[in-house]
């Protein structure tokens, strides 16, 4: 430890640090005499300096988002969105450059410390052997890091930054018009600045949370009930019943929801026609299964229960098989009823095993685009639907689709996407922290 402390207090080491900070690779060239490694690092900075005018031009474009040029042909005007993407990409490149800059300084100091401790003077000629041995983990992760930055981080930043612009129809769609930065104006509009938009956002957000909770609870409860019935009541041909119940889950959600949409159509649906033929309703009192806002929401939850409970049924049945039979035998000896056995033995252990999956199911249902869109299309139309595009059964993710595809309100859609992220991120982090790999320090 004393030797290491002495190295860190070495004036020569401090001078190497300052030299490496001044220019990438300079410390390798002047003090360590590692000409190959130093030249490679210096070449990186030279290339960066050559392209600085272009890079900073892109950053300037990100700041201004272009200038209005109505006299120019459409193809020659500034496209604000392209300029934003270019600017964010350039910032990612600059970030990677500074990461490499820090690695070059760290490399110089590490080589100096190793030279002091071992007494070996590495000229840097065997740089490729060193990269293959010492830096292999970094080299192996570098392609993945670059892909993550440019194909995940950059698109996410672009989507988030749109929330702070006026990118929307009809006046701010490039290249016909430029887009401007508006700060938090879109957030103020959705959170109370406009009664119509704030009302629509509050209504859709409330229904989204209610939908996520109801869809999760009903599917989970339905799955437990069916698993208990099939397991404890000793039904014959249990495999046949299990196969029948899994059919709704096996059918693609698009197909099943579209079929239910036609079955429940208020005008020509088979359900209403059957009730009409049975004399339970007449033509003047056809049941508006999907055209009444309240009834349509109930139908969404019920149909989702039909489609989703088989997953939890199979999951619960698998969990039940892992419960020791000695516990059930002890309960029978003590005179416990089937209900008491289920309540005090089966249910607690099933809940313990499946609680993370319940949370994950809630986050999935919050974003369950298919169950809503292909069943109701977000309809029926309500009072503010014409202006906001939000129907009676729209959840946030289906509303985002309508805002971007139908109304071209990309700024509001981005705000809603940020809100969804704020809602779901805590659940995702909670589930991640509960994983075995995280607890054991593997990730």
Tab-separated table of C-alpha atoms in Angstrom:
chain	number	residue	atom	x	y	z
A	1	UNK	CA	0.000	0.000	0.000
A	2	UNK	CA	2.853	2.344	0.791
A	3	UNK	CA	4.368	1.698	-2.635
A	4	UNK	CA	1.081	2.418	-4.351
A	5	UNK	CA	0.626	5.617	-2.326
A	6	UNK	CA	4.126	6.727	-3.261
A	7	UNK	CA	3.377	6.177	-6.948
A	8	UNK	CA	0.227	8.280	-6.763
A	9	UNK	CA	2.197	11.120	-5.108
A	10	UNK	CA	4.939	10.924	-7.758
A	11	UNK	CA	5.508	14.334	-9.464
A	12	UNK	CA	6.361	12.501	-12.684
A	13	UNK	CA	2.962	10.814	-12.613
A	14	UNK	CA	1.220	14.144	-12.070
A	15	UNK	CA	3.109	15.605	-15.024
A	16	UNK	CA	2.055	12.617	-17.128
A	17	UNK	CA	-1.548	13.248	-16.132
A	18	UNK	CA	-1.360	16.899	-17.175
A	19	UNK	CA	0.349	16.025	-20.459
A	20	UNK	CA	-2.278	13.395	-21.277
A	21	UNK	CA	-5.042	15.892	-20.531
A	22	UNK	CA	-3.600	18.478	-22.936
A	23	UNK	CA	-3.805	16.228	-26.008
A	24	UNK	CA	-4.896	12.634	-26.433
A	25	UNK	CA	-1.883	10.315	-26.578
A	26	UNK	CA	0.633	13.059	-25.793
A	27	UNK	CA	1.647	11.416	-22.507
A	28	UNK	CA	2.254	8.112	-24.279
A	29	UNK	CA	4.447	9.813	-26.880
A	30	UNK	CA	6.529	12.160	-24.746
A	31	UNK	CA	6.963	10.389	-21.418
A	32	UNK	CA	6.142	6.720	-21.865
A	33	UNK	CA	7.725	6.497	-25.339
A	34	UNK	CA	4.814	4.343	-26.494
A	35	UNK	CA	4.751	5.670	-30.021
A	36	UNK	CA	2.249	3.280	-31.584
A	37	UNK	CA	-0.358	3.636	-28.858
A	38	UNK	CA	0.217	7.370	-28.574
A	39	UNK	CA	-0.090	7.831	-32.335
A	40	UNK	CA	-3.405	5.956	-32.405
A	41	UNK	CA	-4.847	8.079	-29.613
A	42	UNK	CA	-3.511	11.267	-31.228
A	43	UNK	CA	-5.032	10.260	-34.570
A	44	UNK	CA	-8.455	9.983	-32.938
A	45	UNK	CA	-8.245	13.544	-31.605
A	46	UNK	CA	-6.877	14.886	-34.887
A	47	UNK	CA	-9.844	13.407	-36.749
A	48	UNK	CA	-12.179	14.868	-34.140
A	49	UNK	CA	-10.613	18.318	-34.539
A	50	UNK	CA	-10.897	18.100	-38.331
A	51	UNK	CA	-14.630	17.451	-38.096
A	52	UNK	CA	-15.283	20.000	-35.333
A	53	UNK	CA	-16.887	22.582	-37.692
A	54	UNK	CA	-19.320	19.952	-38.967
A	55	UNK	CA	-20.031	18.622	-35.493
A	56	UNK	CA	-20.701	22.000	-33.974
A	57	UNK	CA	-22.809	22.956	-36.986
A	58	UNK	CA	-25.049	19.993	-36.192
A	59	UNK	CA	-25.187	21.009	-32.534
A	60	UNK	CA	-26.140	24.542	-33.586
A	61	UNK	CA	-28.913	23.021	-35.703
A	62	UNK	CA	-30.158	21.139	-32.652
A	63	UNK	CA	-30.320	24.404	-30.720
A	64	UNK	CA	-32.073	26.464	-33.410
A	65	UNK	CA	-34.012	23.696	-35.249
A	66	UNK	CA	-33.573	25.681	-38.457
A	67	UNK	CA	-34.751	28.972	-39.873
A	68	UNK	CA	-37.929	29.677	-41.860
A	69	UNK	CA	-37.120	29.894	-45.567
A	70	UNK	CA	-40.475	30.274	-47.343
A	71	UNK	CA	-38.858	31.535	-50.558
A	72	UNK	CA	-36.882	28.332	-51.116
A	73	UNK	CA	-38.249	25.157	-52.705
A	74	UNK	CA	-39.602	22.649	-50.199
A	75	UNK	CA	-36.677	20.269	-50.614
A	76	UNK	CA	-34.132	22.993	-49.764
A	77	UNK	CA	-35.779	24.204	-46.551
A	78	UNK	CA	-34.529	23.307	-43.088
A	79	UNK	CA	-36.077	20.107	-41.757
A	80	UNK	CA	-36.230	20.597	-37.997
A	81	UNK	CA	-36.631	16.914	-37.154
A	82	UNK	CA	-33.647	15.858	-39.241
A	83	UNK	CA	-31.628	18.609	-37.597
A	84	UNK	CA	-32.687	17.377	-34.161
A	85	UNK	CA	-31.711	13.791	-34.971
A	86	UNK	CA	-28.371	14.924	-36.408
A	87	UNK	CA	-27.687	17.053	-33.346
A	88	UNK	CA	-28.471	14.261	-30.890
A	89	UNK	CA	-26.320	11.835	-32.891
A	90	UNK	CA	-23.429	14.289	-32.873
A	91	UNK	CA	-23.761	14.714	-29.113
A	92	UNK	CA	-23.509	10.930	-28.820
A	93	UNK	CA	-20.342	11.001	-30.947
A	94	UNK	CA	-18.882	13.758	-28.766
A	95	UNK	CA	-19.738	11.710	-25.680
A	96	UNK	CA	-17.921	8.687	-27.111
A	97	UNK	CA	-14.926	10.889	-27.927
A	98	UNK	CA	-14.642	12.073	-24.336
A	99	UNK	CA	-15.016	8.482	-23.131
A	100	UNK	CA	-12.053	7.545	-25.338
A	101	UNK	CA	-10.203	10.617	-24.070
A	102	UNK	CA	-10.702	9.468	-20.485
A	103	UNK	CA	-9.590	5.947	-21.420
A	104	UNK	CA	-6.417	7.327	-22.991
A	105	UNK	CA	-5.558	9.203	-19.787
A	106	UNK	CA	-6.347	6.126	-17.712
A	107	UNK	CA	-4.215	3.992	-20.030
A	108	UNK	CA	-1.238	6.330	-19.652
A	109	UNK	CA	-1.479	6.356	-15.853
A	110	UNK	CA	-1.952	2.573	-15.691
A	111	UNK	CA	1.088	1.966	-17.898
A	112	UNK	CA	3.146	4.336	-15.758
A	113	UNK	CA	2.061	2.631	-12.526
A	114	UNK	CA	2.852	-0.802	-13.965
A	115	UNK	CA	6.273	0.405	-15.078
A	116	UNK	CA	7.023	1.712	-11.597
A	117	UNK	CA	5.889	-1.481	-9.877
A	118	UNK	CA	7.485	-4.014	-12.247
A	119	UNK	CA	10.415	-2.029	-13.604
A	120	UNK	CA	9.563	-3.145	-17.143
A	121	UNK	CA	9.660	-0.519	-19.852
A	122	UNK	CA	6.855	-1.263	-22.297
A	123	UNK	CA	7.494	0.616	-25.520
A	124	UNK	CA	3.951	0.056	-26.716
A	125	UNK	CA	5.005	-1.973	-29.762
A	126	UNK	CA	2.887	-4.910	-28.588
A	127	UNK	CA	-0.258	-2.828	-28.441
A	128	UNK	CA	-2.373	-5.392	-30.254
A	129	UNK	CA	-1.322	-8.132	-27.860
A	130	UNK	CA	-2.143	-5.818	-24.966
A	131	UNK	CA	-5.544	-5.021	-26.444
A	132	UNK	CA	-6.270	-8.722	-26.867
A	133	UNK	CA	-5.345	-9.483	-23.254
A	134	UNK	CA	-5.983	-6.519	-20.967
A	135	UNK	CA	-8.615	-4.625	-22.933
A	136	UNK	CA	-10.563	-7.551	-24.354
A	137	UNK	CA	-13.639	-6.940	-22.109
A	138	UNK	CA	-13.788	-3.298	-23.207
A	139	UNK	CA	-13.342	-4.204	-26.862
A	140	UNK	CA	-15.992	-6.899	-26.559
A	141	UNK	CA	-18.509	-4.523	-25.025
A	142	UNK	CA	-17.726	-1.574	-27.292
A	143	UNK	CA	-19.889	-2.715	-30.264
A	144	UNK	CA	-22.819	-3.368	-27.937
A	145	UNK	CA	-22.300	0.026	-26.276
A	146	UNK	CA	-22.258	1.787	-29.641
A	147	UNK	CA	-25.419	-0.021	-30.748
A	148	UNK	CA	-27.164	0.848	-27.468
A	149	UNK	CA	-26.225	4.509	-27.796
A	150	UNK	CA	-27.253	4.958	-31.425
A	151	UNK	CA	-30.231	2.604	-31.611
A	152	UNK	CA	-31.725	2.990	-28.119
A	153	UNK	CA	-30.446	6.113	-26.337
A	154	UNK	CA	-30.557	8.439	-29.356
A	155	UNK	CA	-34.148	7.481	-30.381
A	156	UNK	CA	-35.282	7.773	-26.758
A	157	UNK	CA	-33.739	11.230	-26.449
A	158	UNK	CA	-35.338	12.274	-29.729
A	159	UNK	CA	-38.757	11.069	-28.561
A	160	UNK	CA	-38.361	12.898	-25.263
A	161	UNK	CA	-37.130	16.164	-26.792
A	162	UNK	CA	-40.139	16.348	-29.110
A	163	UNK	CA	-42.207	16.993	-25.969
A	164	UNK	CA	-40.457	20.352	-25.616
A	165	UNK	CA	-41.262	21.525	-29.156
A	166	UNK	CA	-44.372	22.586	-31.079
A	167	UNK	CA	-44.035	19.717	-33.572
A	168	UNK	CA	-47.682	19.347	-34.586
A	169	UNK	CA	-50.157	19.993	-37.371
A	170	UNK	CA	-51.120	22.220	-39.029
A	171	UNK	CA	-48.549	24.977	-38.552
A	172	UNK	CA	-45.365	23.203	-37.498
A	173	UNK	CA	-44.812	20.209	-39.763
A	174	UNK	CA	-41.420	20.347	-41.521
A	175	UNK	CA	-40.172	20.972	-44.093
A	176	UNK	CA	-43.111	23.264	-44.879
A	177	UNK	CA	-42.621	24.989	-41.514
A	178	UNK	CA	-39.894	24.851	-38.912
A	179	UNK	CA	-40.367	23.507	-35.405
A	180	UNK	CA	-39.606	25.656	-32.352
A	181	UNK	CA	-38.595	24.919	-28.796
A	182	UNK	CA	-41.478	25.781	-26.432
A	183	UNK	CA	-40.130	24.570	-23.093
A	184	UNK	CA	-42.782	23.123	-20.786
A	185	UNK	CA	-45.733	24.582	-22.687
A	186	UNK	CA	-47.005	21.164	-23.810
A	187	UNK	CA	-46.864	19.845	-20.256
A	188	UNK	CA	-48.806	22.876	-19.018
A	189	UNK	CA	-51.440	22.327	-21.710
A	190	UNK	CA	-52.008	18.679	-20.813
A	191	UNK	CA	-51.768	19.211	-17.068
A	192	UNK	CA	-54.221	22.088	-16.785
A	193	UNK	CA	-53.419	24.872	-19.238
A	194	UNK	CA	-56.265	23.853	-21.558
A	195	UNK	CA	-59.515	22.586	-20.086
A	196	UNK	CA	-60.246	20.365	-23.085
A	197	UNK	CA	-56.808	18.762	-23.361
A	198	UNK	CA	-56.302	18.543	-19.595
A	199	UNK	CA	-59.735	16.979	-19.195
A	200	UNK	CA	-59.022	14.424	-21.912
A	201	UNK	CA	-55.627	13.601	-20.436
A	202	UNK	CA	-57.037	13.175	-16.935
A	203	UNK	CA	-59.862	10.990	-18.201
A	204	UNK	CA	-57.600	8.757	-20.284
A	205	UNK	CA	-54.915	8.529	-17.586
A	206	UNK	CA	-57.483	7.533	-14.939
A	207	UNK	CA	-58.966	4.874	-17.205
A	208	UNK	CA	-55.472	3.613	-18.072
A	209	UNK	CA	-54.613	3.027	-14.408
A	210	UNK	CA	-58.054	1.526	-13.739
A	211	UNK	CA	-57.750	-0.687	-16.806
A	212	UNK	CA	-54.261	-1.871	-15.846
A	213	UNK	CA	-55.323	-2.724	-12.292
A	214	UNK	CA	-58.644	-4.342	-13.264
A	215	UNK	CA	-57.142	-6.366	-16.111
A	216	UNK	CA	-54.359	-7.640	-13.863
A	217	UNK	CA	-56.532	-8.461	-10.849
A	218	UNK	CA	-59.293	-10.171	-12.836
A	219	UNK	CA	-56.906	-12.308	-14.892
A	220	UNK	CA	-54.906	-13.256	-11.814
A	221	UNK	CA	-57.990	-14.083	-9.739
A	222	UNK	CA	-59.543	-15.999	-12.623
A	223	UNK	CA	-56.345	-17.958	-13.129
A	224	UNK	CA	-56.095	-18.900	-9.439
A	225	UNK	CA	-59.757	-19.942	-9.273
A	226	UNK	CA	-59.529	-22.150	-12.348
A	227	UNK	CA	-56.217	-23.650	-11.231
A	228	UNK	CA	-57.697	-24.447	-7.816
A	229	UNK	CA	-60.801	-26.009	-9.342
A	230	UNK	CA	-58.772	-28.179	-11.710
A	231	UNK	CA	-56.236	-29.179	-9.054
A	232	UNK	CA	-58.180	-29.676	-5.829
A	233	UNK	CA	-61.505	-31.010	-7.112
A	234	UNK	CA	-59.804	-33.927	-8.902
A	235	UNK	CA	-61.687	-33.401	-12.148
A	236	UNK	CA	-61.369	-36.236	-14.622
A	237	UNK	CA	-59.707	-35.585	-17.957
A	238	UNK	CA	-57.943	-32.599	-16.409
A	239	UNK	CA	-55.563	-32.378	-19.361
A	240	UNK	CA	-58.533	-31.928	-21.711
A	241	UNK	CA	-59.965	-29.078	-19.647
A	242	UNK	CA	-56.521	-27.517	-19.341
A	243	UNK	CA	-56.141	-27.585	-23.135
A	244	UNK	CA	-59.596	-26.071	-23.638
A	245	UNK	CA	-58.941	-23.239	-21.206
A	246	UNK	CA	-55.591	-22.411	-22.789
A	247	UNK	CA	-57.136	-21.878	-26.232
A	248	UNK	CA	-58.010	-18.170	-25.693
A	249	UNK	CA	-54.395	-17.482	-24.727
A	250	UNK	CA	-53.083	-19.452	-27.707
A	251	UNK	CA	-55.085	-17.437	-30.247
A	252	UNK	CA	-53.292	-14.260	-31.432
A	253	UNK	CA	-54.731	-11.217	-29.665
A	254	UNK	CA	-55.414	-9.450	-32.981
A	255	UNK	CA	-57.575	-12.300	-34.239
A	256	UNK	CA	-59.516	-12.843	-31.011
A	257	UNK	CA	-60.198	-9.140	-30.434
A	258	UNK	CA	-61.380	-8.596	-34.007
A	259	UNK	CA	-63.726	-11.578	-33.700
A	260	UNK	CA	-65.183	-10.230	-30.461
A	261	UNK	CA	-65.524	-6.805	-32.076
A	262	UNK	CA	-67.767	-8.279	-34.763
A	263	UNK	CA	-69.678	-10.479	-32.317
A	264	UNK	CA	-70.514	-7.479	-30.115
A	265	UNK	CA	-71.322	-5.040	-32.905
A	266	UNK	CA	-74.494	-3.208	-31.916
A	267	UNK	CA	-76.061	-3.333	-35.381
A	268	UNK	CA	-75.172	-6.695	-36.917
A	269	UNK	CA	-73.316	-8.543	-34.146
A	270	UNK	CA	-74.245	-12.169	-33.466
A	271	UNK	CA	-74.759	-11.492	-29.753
A	272	UNK	CA	-77.482	-8.887	-30.304
A	273	UNK	CA	-79.038	-10.886	-33.140
A	274	UNK	CA	-79.232	-13.969	-30.915
A	275	UNK	CA	-80.825	-11.987	-28.085
A	276	UNK	CA	-83.237	-10.492	-30.611
A	277	UNK	CA	-84.267	-13.909	-31.923
A	278	UNK	CA	-84.762	-15.170	-28.368
A	279	UNK	CA	-87.084	-12.241	-27.703
A	280	UNK	CA	-84.913	-10.838	-24.912
A	281	UNK	CA	-84.520	-7.501	-26.704
A	282	UNK	CA	-86.238	-5.750	-29.601
A	283	UNK	CA	-84.864	-3.735	-32.504
A	284	UNK	CA	-85.395	-0.474	-30.656
A	285	UNK	CA	-83.370	-1.579	-27.638
A	286	UNK	CA	-80.279	-3.176	-29.130
A	287	UNK	CA	-77.561	-3.350	-26.460
A	288	UNK	CA	-74.726	-0.880	-27.248
A	289	UNK	CA	-71.925	-3.236	-26.199
A	290	UNK	CA	-69.146	-1.146	-27.719
A	291	UNK	CA	-70.868	2.195	-28.350
A	292	UNK	CA	-71.666	3.129	-24.741
A	293	UNK	CA	-68.531	4.413	-22.939
A	294	UNK	CA	-69.217	2.721	-19.599
A	295	UNK	CA	-70.420	-0.574	-21.031
A	296	UNK	CA	-67.542	-0.648	-23.523
A	297	UNK	CA	-65.030	-0.355	-20.675
A	298	UNK	CA	-66.673	-3.237	-18.835
A	299	UNK	CA	-66.594	-5.310	-22.019
A	300	UNK	CA	-62.874	-4.562	-22.428
A	301	UNK	CA	-62.154	-5.921	-18.946
A	302	UNK	CA	-64.363	-8.995	-19.431
A	303	UNK	CA	-62.907	-9.914	-22.829
A	304	UNK	CA	-59.388	-9.380	-21.511
A	305	UNK	CA	-60.251	-11.744	-18.645
A	306	UNK	CA	-61.317	-14.359	-21.189
A	307	UNK	CA	-58.052	-13.930	-23.097
A	308	UNK	CA	-55.668	-13.525	-20.160
A	309	UNK	CA	-56.674	-15.864	-17.335
A	310	UNK	CA	-55.166	-19.040	-18.949
A	311	UNK	CA	-51.655	-17.635	-18.488
A	312	UNK	CA	-52.104	-17.234	-14.745
A	313	UNK	CA	-53.978	-20.543	-14.554
A	314	UNK	CA	-50.987	-22.450	-15.920
A	315	UNK	CA	-48.602	-20.384	-13.823
A	316	UNK	CA	-50.578	-21.069	-10.643
A	317	UNK	CA	-50.914	-24.780	-11.383
A	318	UNK	CA	-47.163	-25.001	-11.812
A	319	UNK	CA	-46.629	-23.179	-8.518
A	320	UNK	CA	-49.108	-25.413	-6.701
A	321	UNK	CA	-47.196	-28.536	-7.704
A	322	UNK	CA	-44.130	-27.194	-5.879
A	323	UNK	CA	-45.983	-26.915	-2.544
A	324	UNK	CA	-45.099	-29.793	-0.241
A	325	UNK	CA	-47.880	-32.367	0.143
A	326	UNK	CA	-47.040	-32.662	3.845
A	327	UNK	CA	-48.632	-29.268	4.433
A	328	UNK	CA	-51.940	-30.391	2.929
A	329	UNK	CA	-51.858	-33.655	4.897
A	330	UNK	CA	-51.247	-31.741	8.121
A	331	UNK	CA	-54.153	-29.421	7.301
A	332	UNK	CA	-56.470	-32.388	6.738
A	333	UNK	CA	-55.410	-33.960	10.027
A	334	UNK	CA	-56.158	-30.677	11.806
A	335	UNK	CA	-59.620	-30.660	10.228
A	336	UNK	CA	-59.099	-27.696	7.903
A	337	UNK	CA	-61.707	-27.185	5.199
A	338	UNK	CA	-60.835	-26.781	1.533
A	339	UNK	CA	-61.330	-23.028	1.857
A	340	UNK	CA	-59.033	-22.811	4.890
A	341	UNK	CA	-56.412	-24.919	3.127
A	342	UNK	CA	-56.556	-22.634	0.117
A	343	UNK	CA	-56.500	-19.440	2.180
A	344	UNK	CA	-53.713	-20.282	4.623
A	345	UNK	CA	-51.502	-22.651	2.607
A	346	UNK	CA	-52.029	-22.387	-1.138
A	347	UNK	CA	-52.766	-18.685	-1.624
A	348	UNK	CA	-49.880	-17.242	0.476
A	349	UNK	CA	-47.287	-19.410	-1.258
A	350	UNK	CA	-48.694	-18.752	-4.714
A	351	UNK	CA	-48.715	-15.006	-4.033
A	352	UNK	CA	-45.122	-15.115	-2.797
A	353	UNK	CA	-43.951	-16.915	-5.928
A	354	UNK	CA	-45.931	-14.871	-8.444
A	355	UNK	CA	-45.962	-11.339	-6.985
A	356	UNK	CA	-43.197	-10.060	-9.321
A	357	UNK	CA	-45.176	-11.443	-12.264
A	358	UNK	CA	-48.295	-9.632	-11.064
A	359	UNK	CA	-46.377	-6.362	-11.100
A	360	UNK	CA	-44.966	-7.184	-14.528
A	361	UNK	CA	-48.474	-8.003	-15.761
A	362	UNK	CA	-49.705	-4.608	-14.543
A	363	UNK	CA	-46.981	-2.820	-16.500
A	364	UNK	CA	-47.841	-4.930	-19.558
A	365	UNK	CA	-51.546	-4.091	-19.335
A	366	UNK	CA	-50.809	-0.372	-19.043
A	367	UNK	CA	-49.253	-0.689	-22.515
A	368	UNK	CA	-51.627	-3.364	-23.841
A	369	UNK	CA	-52.282	-1.692	-27.169
A	370	UNK	CA	-53.821	-4.711	-28.895
A	371	UNK	CA	-56.503	-5.544	-26.334
A	372	UNK	CA	-58.020	-2.055	-26.596
A	373	UNK	CA	-57.289	-0.992	-30.153
A	374	UNK	CA	-58.406	-4.163	-31.920
A	375	UNK	CA	-61.510	-4.551	-29.754
A	376	UNK	CA	-62.911	-1.020	-29.642
A	377	UNK	CA	-60.437	1.112	-31.579
A	378	UNK	CA	-60.495	3.400	-28.539
A	379	UNK	CA	-64.118	4.275	-29.289
A	380	UNK	CA	-66.859	5.241	-28.622
A	381	UNK	CA	-66.571	8.916	-29.436
A	382	UNK	CA	-67.101	11.257	-26.485
A	383	UNK	CA	-67.506	15.018	-26.182
A	384	UNK	CA	-63.834	15.955	-26.614
A	385	UNK	CA	-62.898	13.266	-29.161
A	386	UNK	CA	-63.139	15.573	-32.182
A	387	UNK	CA	-60.489	17.952	-30.828
A	388	UNK	CA	-58.263	15.592	-28.841
A	389	UNK	CA	-58.810	12.298	-30.643
A	390	UNK	CA	-59.280	10.471	-27.320
A	391	UNK	CA	-62.176	8.016	-27.381
A	392	UNK	CA	-64.152	6.576	-24.507
A	393	UNK	CA	-61.985	3.463	-24.081
A	394	UNK	CA	-58.621	4.832	-25.184
A	395	UNK	CA	-55.705	4.173	-22.885
A	396	UNK	CA	-52.594	6.316	-23.058
A	397	UNK	CA	-50.762	4.145	-25.578
A	398	UNK	CA	-53.708	3.982	-28.013
A	399	UNK	CA	-54.192	7.726	-27.630
A	400	UNK	CA	-50.543	8.212	-28.581
A	401	UNK	CA	-51.223	6.236	-31.753
A	402	UNK	CA	-54.184	8.448	-32.654
A	403	UNK	CA	-52.301	11.653	-31.864
A	404	UNK	CA	-49.426	10.702	-34.150
A	405	UNK	CA	-51.273	8.957	-36.996
A	406	UNK	CA	-54.567	10.860	-37.146
A	407	UNK	CA	-53.975	14.310	-35.642
A	408	UNK	CA	-50.194	14.668	-36.173
A	409	UNK	CA	-49.837	16.054	-32.631
A	410	UNK	CA	-46.367	14.638	-32.057
A	411	UNK	CA	-45.569	17.035	-29.217
A	412	UNK	CA	-48.502	15.930	-27.068
A	413	UNK	CA	-47.842	12.279	-27.911
A	414	UNK	CA	-44.283	12.687	-26.662
A	415	UNK	CA	-45.493	14.208	-23.391
A	416	UNK	CA	-47.815	11.243	-22.859
A	417	UNK	CA	-44.984	8.817	-23.650
A	418	UNK	CA	-42.864	10.481	-20.970
A	419	UNK	CA	-45.760	10.110	-18.516
A	420	UNK	CA	-46.050	6.396	-19.329
A	421	UNK	CA	-42.328	6.011	-18.723
A	422	UNK	CA	-42.642	7.821	-15.385
A	423	UNK	CA	-45.449	5.448	-14.373
A	424	UNK	CA	-43.814	2.208	-15.490
A	425	UNK	CA	-40.141	2.864	-14.685
A	426	UNK	CA	-40.544	2.345	-10.897
A	427	UNK	CA	-42.222	-1.014	-11.496
A	428	UNK	CA	-39.500	-2.093	-13.908
A	429	UNK	CA	-36.767	-1.056	-11.471
A	430	UNK	CA	-38.529	-2.876	-8.632
A	431	UNK	CA	-38.746	-6.082	-10.669
A	432	UNK	CA	-35.118	-5.740	-11.750
A	433	UNK	CA	-33.900	-5.303	-8.178
A	434	UNK	CA	-35.767	-8.445	-7.142
A	435	UNK	CA	-34.017	-10.661	-9.683
A	436	UNK	CA	-31.589	-13.254	-8.372
A	437	UNK	CA	-28.753	-11.961	-10.540
A	438	UNK	CA	-29.071	-8.447	-9.100
A	439	UNK	CA	-29.266	-9.647	-5.492
A	440	UNK	CA	-26.177	-11.822	-5.915
A	441	UNK	CA	-24.246	-8.940	-7.472
A	442	UNK	CA	-23.860	-10.536	-10.894
A	443	UNK	CA	-25.299	-7.454	-12.638
